[in-house]
Amino acid sequence: MTTTATEAAAPVQRVRPVGPPRLSHFSHVHLNTPDLEASVDFFVNVLGLYETERDEKNVYLRCWGEWAHHSVILSQAAQPGLVRAGFLVEHPSHLKGYAEQLRKDGIEVTEVSAGEVRGQGDSIRFKGVGGQEYELATKIDRISRPANHSRVMDRPLPYPGNSGATPRRLHHINILVPSVAETRQWAQDALGMKNTLVVRGADGFEPICTLTSTVDLHEIAVSFDPFSSEGRLHHIALWYDGMGDIVSAAEILAEHGVKAEAGLGKHGGGENWFYYVREPGGNRIELYTGGYQVLDLDPTIPDVTVWDLDQADDALVWIGQPMSPNFLTDGTPHVEHAPQDEPDAEHLTRIM
């Protein structure tokens, strides 16, 4: 794929196609880790996720507020990174519609039968233009009501209280791609997602955008990868009820020797609070709270927040310390490169 820092400006649209097929929501993420047991220990005993079950290849995890069999899957591999990002479709019949549409666009689609992945219904897998693999599924099994269930009937488990580091649910994924504009347009055209925010230069260069299939600001964030690599992950985000929960989680993480890679801070774009750490396998995790919802006051009129490129530093960090250039470009798998291959000053100044 040819990468250029200067991309032709494309119309910014947030309106998705009318009628099926449609996505329901971002439901799960599958990660590779070079140290599976260390990563599982971190997610379960430090972050406070629950292990639903495991098989010979995968460990299936969920957050305390989730009824789904899993929202995070971990697998052993030589390098950390994204295996695939998963969405549920609005209706089982929509899976066939997506498969037909993607194949018509020349995209190879793999069909996966119910039960091949523990706790999942029929699904399809395919790669997007940025090289990441996606999975659309008809359903994820609902767990039985636990014996120690919450007295609040829509919670599977009691509020974790002083345990501190436990997130309520999976929130979003951030991917690194050679062309943000191309990935944005593909996600709108092929998946019917809404573009809600974009950072854009006068010449059309887009270093960051956000996409969603719900009223949340984003389920996928897309970031520019200056190394022209494909399929890389920047981070996954876990949702916390409030900033106090993130502060408590930071205390728990610090007691385990885990310090922030960035944060505590607040993004201007999205207006959410963040705290970024690395799990033992090397994948970046964002502790996330706040932000706003995007409601269609008039679905016939495109409505997207556009930040100018010279406002990018405020879009990235509104409150808190500036992020390092390495933070913006380093993802998993890590890209080995010689000093002369470092992102040049133009790339960095265009992003920050």
Coordinates of N, CA and C in Angstrom, one line a residue, residues 186-265:
W186 N -13.4 3.6 4.0 CA -13.8 2.1 3.9 C -14.8 1.7 5.0
A187 N -14.5 2.1 6.2 CA -15.4 1.7 7.4 C -16.8 2.3 7.2
Q188 N -16.9 3.5 6.6 CA -18.2 4.1 6.3 C -18.9 3.3 5.2
D189 N -18.2 3.0 4.1 CA -18.8 2.4 2.9 C -19.1 0.9 3.2
A190 N -18.1 0.2 3.7 CA -18.2 -1.3 3.8 C -19.0 -1.7 5.0
L191 N -18.8 -1.0 6.2 CA -19.4 -1.4 7.4 C -20.6 -0.6 7.8
G192 N -20.8 0.6 7.2 CA -21.9 1.5 7.5 C -21.6 2.2 8.8
M193 N -20.4 2.4 9.2 CA -20.1 3.1 10.5 C -20.2 4.6 10.3
K194 N -20.4 5.4 11.3 CA -20.5 6.8 11.3 C -19.1 7.4 11.7
N195 N -18.7 8.4 10.9 CA -17.5 9.2 11.3 C -18.0 10.3 12.2
T196 N -17.4 10.4 13.4 CA -17.8 11.4 14.4 C -16.9 12.5 14.6
L197 N -15.6 12.2 14.4 CA -14.5 13.2 14.6 C -13.4 13.0 13.7
V198 N -12.7 14.1 13.3 CA -11.5 13.9 12.4 C -10.6 15.1 12.7
V199 N -9.3 14.9 12.7 CA -8.3 15.9 12.7 C -7.8 16.0 11.3
R200 N -7.8 17.2 10.7 CA -7.5 17.3 9.2 C -6.8 18.6 9.0
G201 N -5.7 18.4 8.1 CA -5.0 19.6 7.6 C -5.6 20.2 6.4
A202 N -5.1 21.4 6.1 CA -5.6 22.1 4.9 C -5.4 21.4 3.6
D203 N -4.4 20.5 3.6 CA -4.1 19.7 2.4 C -4.8 18.4 2.4
G204 N -5.7 18.1 3.4 CA -6.4 16.9 3.5 C -5.8 15.8 4.3
F205 N -4.6 16.0 4.8 CA -4.0 15.0 5.6 C -4.7 14.8 6.9
E206 N -5.1 13.5 7.2 CA -5.8 13.1 8.4 C -5.0 12.2 9.3
P207 N -4.5 12.7 10.5 CA -3.8 11.8 11.4 C -4.7 11.0 12.3
I208 N -5.9 11.5 12.6 CA -6.7 10.8 13.5 C -8.2 11.0 13.1
C209 N -9.0 9.9 13.3 CA -10.4 10.0 13.2 C -11.1 9.0 14.1
T210 N -12.4 9.2 14.3 CA -13.1 8.2 15.2 C -14.4 7.8 14.4
L211 N -14.8 6.5 14.7 CA -15.9 5.9 14.0 C -16.8 5.1 15.0
T212 N -18.1 5.0 14.8 CA -19.0 4.3 15.7 C -20.2 3.8 14.9
S213 N -20.8 2.8 15.6 CA -22.0 2.2 15.1 C -23.2 2.5 16.1
T214 N -22.9 3.2 17.1 CA -23.8 3.5 18.2 C -23.9 5.0 18.5
V215 N -24.3 5.4 19.6 CA -24.3 6.8 20.0 C -23.0 7.2 20.7
D216 N -22.2 6.2 21.1 CA -20.9 6.6 21.6 C -20.1 7.3 20.6
L217 N -19.2 8.2 21.0 CA -18.4 9.0 20.1 C -17.5 8.0 19.2
H218 N -17.0 7.0 19.8 CA -16.2 6.1 19.0 C -16.1 4.7 19.6
E219 N -16.1 3.7 18.6 CA -15.8 2.3 18.9 C -14.5 1.9 18.3
I220 N -14.1 2.6 17.2 CA -12.8 2.5 16.6 C -12.2 3.9 16.5
A221 N -11.0 4.1 17.0 CA -10.2 5.3 16.7 C -9.1 4.8 15.7
V222 N -8.9 5.7 14.7 CA -7.9 5.4 13.7 C -6.8 6.4 13.7
S223 N -5.5 5.9 13.9 CA -4.4 6.8 14.0 C -3.4 6.5 12.9
F224 N -2.7 7.6 12.4 CA -1.7 7.5 11.4 C -0.5 6.7 11.8
D225 N -0.1 5.8 11.0 CA 1.2 5.0 11.2 C 2.2 5.4 10.2
P226 N 3.2 6.2 10.6 CA 4.2 6.8 9.6 C 5.2 5.7 9.1
F227 N 5.1 4.5 9.7 CA 6.1 3.5 9.3 C 5.5 2.6 8.2
S228 N 4.3 2.9 7.7 CA 3.6 2.2 6.6 C 3.4 0.8 6.9
S229 N 3.4 0.4 8.2 CA 3.1 -1.0 8.5 C 1.6 -1.2 8.5
E230 N 1.1 -2.5 8.5 CA -0.3 -2.8 8.4 C -0.7 -3.7 9.5
G231 N -1.9 -3.5 10.0 CA -2.5 -4.5 11.0 C -2.1 -4.2 12.4
R232 N -1.5 -3.0 12.7 CA -1.0 -2.8 14.0 C -2.1 -2.2 15.0
L233 N -1.9 -2.5 16.2 CA -2.8 -2.0 17.3 C -2.1 -0.9 18.1
H234 N -2.9 0.2 18.3 CA -2.3 1.2 19.2 C -2.8 0.9 20.7
H235 N -4.1 0.8 20.9 CA -4.5 0.4 22.2 C -6.0 -0.1 22.2
I236 N -6.3 -0.8 23.3 CA -7.7 -1.1 23.6 C -8.1 -0.2 24.8
A237 N -9.4 0.1 24.9 CA -9.8 1.0 26.0 C -10.9 0.2 26.8
L238 N -10.8 0.4 28.1 CA -11.7 -0.2 29.1 C -12.4 0.9 29.8
W239 N -13.8 0.8 29.9 CA -14.6 1.8 30.5 C -14.7 1.8 32.0
Y240 N -14.5 2.9 32.6 CA -14.7 3.1 34.1 C -15.8 4.1 34.3
D241 N -16.5 3.9 35.5 CA -17.7 4.7 35.7 C -17.4 6.2 35.9
G242 N -16.2 6.5 36.5 CA -15.9 7.9 36.8 C -14.4 8.0 37.0
M243 N -13.9 9.3 37.0 CA -12.5 9.6 37.2 C -12.0 9.0 38.5
G244 N -12.8 9.1 39.5 CA -12.4 8.5 40.8 C -12.0 7.0 40.7
D245 N -12.8 6.3 39.9 CA -12.5 4.9 39.7 C -11.1 4.7 39.0
I246 N -10.8 5.6 38.1 CA -9.5 5.5 37.4 C -8.4 5.9 38.4
V247 N -8.6 6.9 39.2 CA -7.6 7.2 40.2 C -7.3 6.0 41.1
S248 N -8.4 5.4 41.6 CA -8.3 4.2 42.4 C -7.5 3.1 41.7
A249 N -7.9 2.9 40.4 CA -7.2 1.9 39.6 C -5.7 2.2 39.4
A250 N -5.4 3.5 39.3 CA -4.0 3.9 39.2 C -3.2 3.5 40.4
E251 N -3.9 3.7 41.6 CA -3.2 3.3 42.9 C -3.0 1.8 42.9
I252 N -3.9 1.0 42.5 CA -3.8 -0.5 42.4 C -2.7 -0.8 41.5
L253 N -2.7 -0.2 40.3 CA -1.6 -0.5 39.3 C -0.2 -0.2 39.8
A254 N -0.1 1.0 40.5 CA 1.2 1.4 41.1 C 1.7 0.4 42.1
E255 N 0.7 -0.1 42.9 CA 1.1 -1.1 43.9 C 1.7 -2.4 43.3
H256 N 1.3 -2.6 42.0 CA 1.8 -3.8 41.3 C 3.0 -3.4 40.4
G257 N 3.5 -2.1 40.6 CA 4.7 -1.7 39.8 C 4.4 -1.2 38.4
V258 N 3.1 -1.0 38.1 CA 2.7 -0.5 36.8 C 2.4 1.0 36.8
K259 N 3.3 1.7 36.1 CA 3.2 3.2 36.0 C 2.6 3.6 34.7
A260 N 2.1 4.8 34.6 CA 1.4 5.3 33.4 C 2.4 5.6 32.3
E261 N 2.0 5.2 31.1 CA 2.7 5.6 29.9 C 2.3 7.0 29.5
A262 N 1.1 7.3 29.8 CA 0.5 8.7 29.5 C -0.7 8.9 30.4
G263 N -0.8 10.1 30.9 CA -2.0 10.4 31.8 C -1.5 10.5 33.3
L264 N -2.4 10.8 34.1 CA -3.8 11.0 34.0 C -4.0 12.4 33.2
G265 N -4.9 12.3 32.2 CA -5.2 13.5 31.4 C -6.5 13.4 30.8

